[in-house]
CSV table of C-alpha atoms in Angstrom, one decimal:
chain,number,residue,atom,x,y,z
A,1,GLN,CA,51.9,273.5,-40.0
A,2,LEU,CA,48.1,274.1,-41.1
A,3,TYR,CA,49.1,277.3,-43.0
A,4,ALA,CA,52.1,275.7,-44.9
A,5,GLU,CA,49.7,272.7,-46.0
A,6,LEU,CA,46.8,275.0,-47.3
A,7,SER,CA,48.9,277.8,-48.7
A,8,PRO,CA,49.6,276.0,-52.0
A,9,LEU,CA,45.7,275.5,-52.3
A,10,PHE,CA,45.1,279.0,-51.9
A,11,GLU,CA,47.4,279.8,-54.5
A,12,ALA,CA,46.0,277.3,-56.8
A,13,VAL,CA,42.5,278.8,-56.5
A,14,ASP,CA,44.0,282.4,-57.0
A,15,ALA,CA,45.8,280.9,-60.4
A,16,SER,CA,42.5,279.3,-61.4
A,17,ILE,CA,40.8,282.6,-61.2
A,18,ASP,CA,43.5,284.4,-63.0
A,19,ASN,CA,43.2,281.7,-65.7
A,20,LEU,CA,39.7,282.6,-66.3
A,21,GLY,CA,40.7,285.7,-68.2
A,22,SER,CA,42.2,283.5,-71.0
A,23,PHE,CA,38.5,282.6,-72.0
A,24,ARG,CA,37.6,286.3,-72.4
A,25,ASN,CA,40.8,287.3,-74.4
A,26,THR,CA,41.6,289.7,-71.7
A,27,LEU,CA,43.3,289.7,-68.3
A,28,ARG,CA,41.1,290.1,-65.1
A,29,GLY,CA,42.0,289.9,-61.4
A,30,SER,CA,44.3,291.4,-58.9
A,31,LEU,CA,47.9,291.6,-58.1
A,32,ARG,CA,49.5,292.7,-54.8
A,33,ILE,CA,53.2,293.8,-55.2
A,34,ASN,CA,55.6,294.5,-52.3
A,35,GLY,CA,58.3,296.9,-52.9
A,36,ASN,CA,59.8,300.3,-51.8
A,37,GLN,CA,59.0,303.9,-52.7
A,38,HIS,CA,62.2,304.4,-54.8
A,39,ALA,CA,61.3,301.2,-57.0
A,40,PHE,CA,57.8,302.3,-57.6
A,41,ARG,CA,58.2,306.1,-58.1
A,42,TYR,CA,61.6,306.7,-59.7
A,43,VAL,CA,62.5,303.3,-61.3
A,44,LEU,CA,59.2,301.6,-62.4
A,45,TRP,CA,56.6,304.0,-62.5
A,46,HIS,CA,56.4,304.5,-66.2
A,47,LYS,CA,56.2,300.7,-66.7
A,48,LEU,CA,53.5,300.3,-64.1
A,49,GLU,CA,51.5,303.2,-65.4
A,50,ARG,CA,51.6,301.5,-69.0
A,51,PHE,CA,50.5,298.1,-67.3
A,52,VAL,CA,47.5,299.9,-65.6
A,53,ARG,CA,46.4,301.4,-69.1
A,54,ASP,CA,47.0,298.2,-70.9
A,55,TYR,CA,45.1,296.1,-68.6
A,56,PRO,CA,41.9,298.0,-67.2
A,57,GLU,CA,40.4,295.0,-65.7
A,58,VAL,CA,43.5,294.2,-63.4
A,59,GLN,CA,43.5,295.7,-59.9
A,60,LEU,CA,47.3,296.5,-59.0
A,61,GLU,CA,47.9,297.0,-55.3
A,62,LEU,CA,51.4,298.6,-54.6
A,63,SER,CA,52.7,298.2,-50.9
A,64,SER,CA,55.7,300.5,-50.3
A,65,GLU,CA,57.8,299.7,-47.3
A,66,THR,CA,61.4,299.1,-46.4
A,67,ARG,CA,61.2,296.1,-44.2
A,68,PHE,CA,62.0,292.7,-45.7
A,69,VAL,CA,58.5,290.8,-46.3
A,70,ASP,CA,57.6,287.0,-46.6
A,71,ILE,CA,55.5,287.7,-49.6
A,72,VAL,CA,54.0,284.0,-49.3
A,73,ALA,CA,52.9,284.5,-45.7
A,74,GLU,CA,51.6,288.0,-46.4
A,75,ARG,CA,49.6,287.0,-49.5
A,76,PHE,CA,51.5,289.1,-52.0
A,77,ASP,CA,51.5,288.0,-55.5
A,78,ALA,CA,55.4,289.4,-56.0
A,79,GLY,CA,58.1,291.5,-54.4
A,80,ILE,CA,60.5,293.9,-55.5
A,81,ARG,CA,64.2,294.1,-54.1
A,82,LEU,CA,67.6,295.0,-55.0
A,83,GLY,CA,69.6,291.9,-56.2
A,84,SER,CA,68.7,288.4,-57.3
A,85,HIS,CA,69.5,286.7,-54.0
A,86,VAL,CA,66.1,285.3,-53.1
A,87,ALA,CA,64.9,281.9,-51.6
A,88,GLN,CA,65.3,278.7,-53.7
A,89,ASP,CA,61.7,278.3,-54.2
A,90,MET,CA,61.4,281.9,-55.8
A,91,VAL,CA,61.8,283.1,-59.4
A,92,ALA,CA,63.8,286.4,-59.6
A,93,VAL,CA,63.6,288.5,-62.9
A,94,ARG,CA,65.6,291.6,-63.5
A,95,ILE,CA,63.4,294.6,-64.0
A,96,SER,CA,65.9,297.6,-63.9
A,97,PRO,CA,69.3,298.7,-64.8
A,98,PRO,CA,72.1,299.0,-62.1
A,99,LEU,CA,71.6,301.6,-59.6
A,100,THR,CA,74.3,304.1,-58.3
A,101,VAL,CA,73.9,305.7,-54.8
A,102,ARG,CA,75.4,309.2,-54.2
A,103,VAL,CA,76.3,311.5,-51.4
A,104,VAL,CA,75.0,314.9,-52.1
A,105,GLY,CA,74.8,318.3,-50.3
A,106,SER,CA,74.2,321.8,-51.3
A,107,PRO,CA,77.0,324.2,-52.6
A,108,ASP,CA,76.4,326.4,-49.6
A,109,TYR,CA,77.0,323.7,-47.1
A,110,LEU,CA,80.1,322.4,-48.9
A,111,ALA,CA,81.6,325.8,-49.1
A,112,ARG,CA,81.2,326.3,-45.3
A,113,TYR,CA,82.4,322.9,-44.2
A,114,GLY,CA,84.6,321.5,-47.0
A,115,VAL,CA,84.4,318.5,-49.5
A,116,PRO,CA,85.0,315.2,-48.2
A,117,GLN,CA,87.6,313.2,-50.0
A,118,THR,CA,87.2,309.8,-48.4
A,119,PRO,CA,84.4,308.3,-46.3
A,120,ALA,CA,86.4,308.7,-43.2
A,121,ASP,CA,85.9,312.5,-43.6
A,122,LEU,CA,82.3,312.3,-43.2
A,123,SER,CA,82.8,312.0,-39.5
A,124,ALA,CA,83.3,315.8,-39.6
A,125,HIS,CA,80.3,316.4,-41.3
A,126,ALA,CA,76.5,316.6,-40.5
A,127,CYS,CA,75.1,313.5,-42.2
A,128,HIS,CA,71.4,312.6,-42.2
A,129,SER,CA,69.9,309.2,-42.9
A,130,SER,CA,66.9,306.9,-41.9
A,131,ARG,CA,66.3,304.1,-39.4
A,132,LEU,CA,66.6,300.4,-40.3
A,133,PRO,CA,63.1,298.9,-40.1
A,134,SER,CA,64.5,295.7,-38.6
A,135,SER,CA,67.1,296.5,-36.1
A,136,GLY,CA,66.1,300.1,-35.3
A,137,GLY,CA,69.6,301.4,-36.0
A,138,VAL,CA,70.5,304.1,-38.2
A,139,TRP,CA,71.0,303.0,-42.1
A,140,PRO,CA,74.7,302.7,-42.8
A,141,TRP,CA,76.2,304.2,-46.1
A,142,ASP,CA,77.8,301.7,-48.4
A,143,PHE,CA,81.0,302.5,-50.4
A,144,ARG,CA,83.2,300.7,-52.6
A,145,HIS,CA,87.1,301.4,-52.5
A,146,PRO,CA,88.0,303.0,-56.0
A,147,GLU,CA,91.4,300.7,-56.2
A,148,SER,CA,90.6,297.4,-54.3
A,149,GLY,CA,86.9,297.2,-54.9
A,150,GLU,CA,86.4,296.4,-51.1
A,151,THR,CA,82.9,297.5,-49.7
A,152,LEU,CA,83.1,299.9,-46.6
A,153,LEU,CA,80.4,300.9,-44.5
A,154,PHE,CA,79.9,304.2,-42.8
A,155,HIS,CA,77.7,304.6,-39.7
A,156,PRO,CA,76.5,308.2,-39.7
A,157,GLN,CA,75.7,309.9,-36.4
A,158,ALA,CA,72.4,311.3,-37.8
A,159,ARG,CA,70.8,314.4,-36.2
A,160,LEU,CA,67.8,314.1,-38.7
A,161,LEU,CA,66.1,310.8,-39.6
A,162,ALA,CA,63.7,310.7,-42.5
A,163,ASN,CA,62.3,307.3,-42.3
A,164,ASN,CA,61.3,305.8,-45.7
A,165,SER,CA,61.3,309.0,-47.4
A,166,SER,CA,63.8,309.7,-50.1
A,167,GLU,CA,61.9,312.9,-50.8
A,168,LEU,CA,62.5,314.3,-47.2
A,169,LEU,CA,66.3,313.5,-47.3
A,170,LYS,CA,66.6,315.5,-50.7
A,171,GLN,CA,65.0,318.3,-48.9
A,172,ILE,CA,67.3,318.1,-46.0
A,173,ALA,CA,70.2,318.4,-48.3
A,174,LEU,CA,68.6,321.3,-50.5
A,175,SER,CA,68.2,323.2,-47.2
A,176,GLY,CA,71.8,323.0,-46.6
A,177,LEU,CA,71.6,321.1,-43.2
A,178,GLY,CA,74.3,318.5,-44.3
A,179,LEU,CA,74.8,315.6,-46.5
A,180,VAL,CA,72.5,312.7,-47.3
A,181,CYS,CA,73.0,309.4,-49.2
A,182,VAL,CA,70.3,308.5,-51.8
A,183,PHE,CA,70.0,306.9,-55.2
A,184,ASP,CA,71.1,309.2,-58.0
A,185,ASP,CA,68.0,309.3,-59.8
A,186,ILE,CA,66.3,310.9,-56.8
A,187,VAL,CA,68.5,314.0,-57.1
A,188,GLN,CA,69.4,314.0,-60.8
A,189,GLN,CA,67.4,317.1,-61.6
A,190,GLU,CA,69.0,318.9,-58.8
A,191,LEU,CA,72.5,318.0,-59.7
A,192,ASP,CA,71.9,319.1,-63.3
A,193,SER,CA,70.5,322.5,-61.9
A,194,GLY,CA,73.6,322.9,-59.5
A,195,GLU,CA,71.2,322.9,-56.5
A,196,LEU,CA,73.0,319.9,-55.3
A,197,VAL,CA,76.6,318.7,-55.5
A,198,SER,CA,77.7,315.0,-55.6
A,199,VAL,CA,80.9,314.1,-53.5
A,200,LEU,CA,82.9,310.8,-53.2
A,201,ASP,CA,81.8,309.8,-56.8
A,202,ASP,CA,85.0,307.7,-57.0
A,203,TRP,CA,83.7,305.8,-53.9
A,204,ALA,CA,80.1,305.6,-55.2
A,205,MET,CA,78.3,302.1,-54.4
A,206,ARG,CA,76.8,300.5,-57.7
A,207,TYR,CA,74.1,298.0,-57.1
A,208,ASP,CA,72.8,295.3,-59.6
A,209,GLY,CA,69.4,296.8,-59.9
A,210,TYR,CA,65.9,295.8,-58.8
A,211,TYR,CA,64.3,292.3,-59.4
A,212,LEU,CA,60.8,291.0,-59.3
A,213,TYR,CA,60.6,287.9,-57.3
A,214,TYR,CA,57.7,285.4,-57.0
A,215,PRO,CA,57.0,281.7,-56.2
A,216,ASN,CA,58.0,279.3,-58.9
A,217,ARG,CA,54.6,277.6,-58.7
A,218,ARG,CA,53.0,280.9,-59.8
A,219,MET,CA,55.3,281.3,-62.9
A,220,ASN,CA,52.5,280.2,-65.3
A,221,SER,CA,49.9,282.6,-64.0
A,222,PRO,CA,48.7,284.7,-66.8
A,223,LEU,CA,48.7,287.9,-64.5
A,224,LEU,CA,52.4,287.4,-63.4
A,225,LYS,CA,53.6,286.6,-67.0
A,226,ALA,CA,51.9,290.1,-68.3
A,227,LEU,CA,53.6,291.7,-65.3
A,228,VAL,CA,56.9,290.3,-65.9
A,229,ALA,CA,56.7,291.2,-69.5
A,230,ALA,CA,55.9,294.8,-68.6
A,231,LEU,CA,58.4,295.2,-66.1
A,232,ARG,CA,61.4,293.2,-67.6
A,233,GLU,CA,64.5,295.5,-68.6
């Protein structure tokens, strides 16, 4: 209860410090952003790099993890997540185009074990995934039925678990050890070169994209305004 009462006061102090930069015709301060590896490295990096170059007196802290975080309780200025569904006291701003997830494997693996035609066929394949940070279970793969649009879940019996590492999942597929499910931009270069092959494309799940979210009482912060302008699609 004490934290709930004092938290707005702390945020007001932070906002007042942020606003001091307006007297110097520059932005100065710090921003702590919570997100995940894919968002920071593959989707937003060129925008974040430009932000750092444009505002040399702003310290930008990027915290990469897969668990859901209470950004207020853990003193983050903003968070990044898929979709715009956030708490009512949060502002959500779209910062990326829609994203597609692909199931990929090496040509050698698919030549030996065959190409799955439906998600049900994956039960006969070596499928590798990561562990859910909340429940500890294996991360399920989402699919969308090509005709009905119904969302289907496949629960892989993963022999290899690569937690919070899309690069390691890609390496597993390149090694011919089986199939992995990752965002298509992570493996686009390997798909273009033929090192990896995408399967079940008709069933691929498409997400609405990443959103930056932050408490609505911080919406007038000059630092957050600058970040939103830099990341907005």
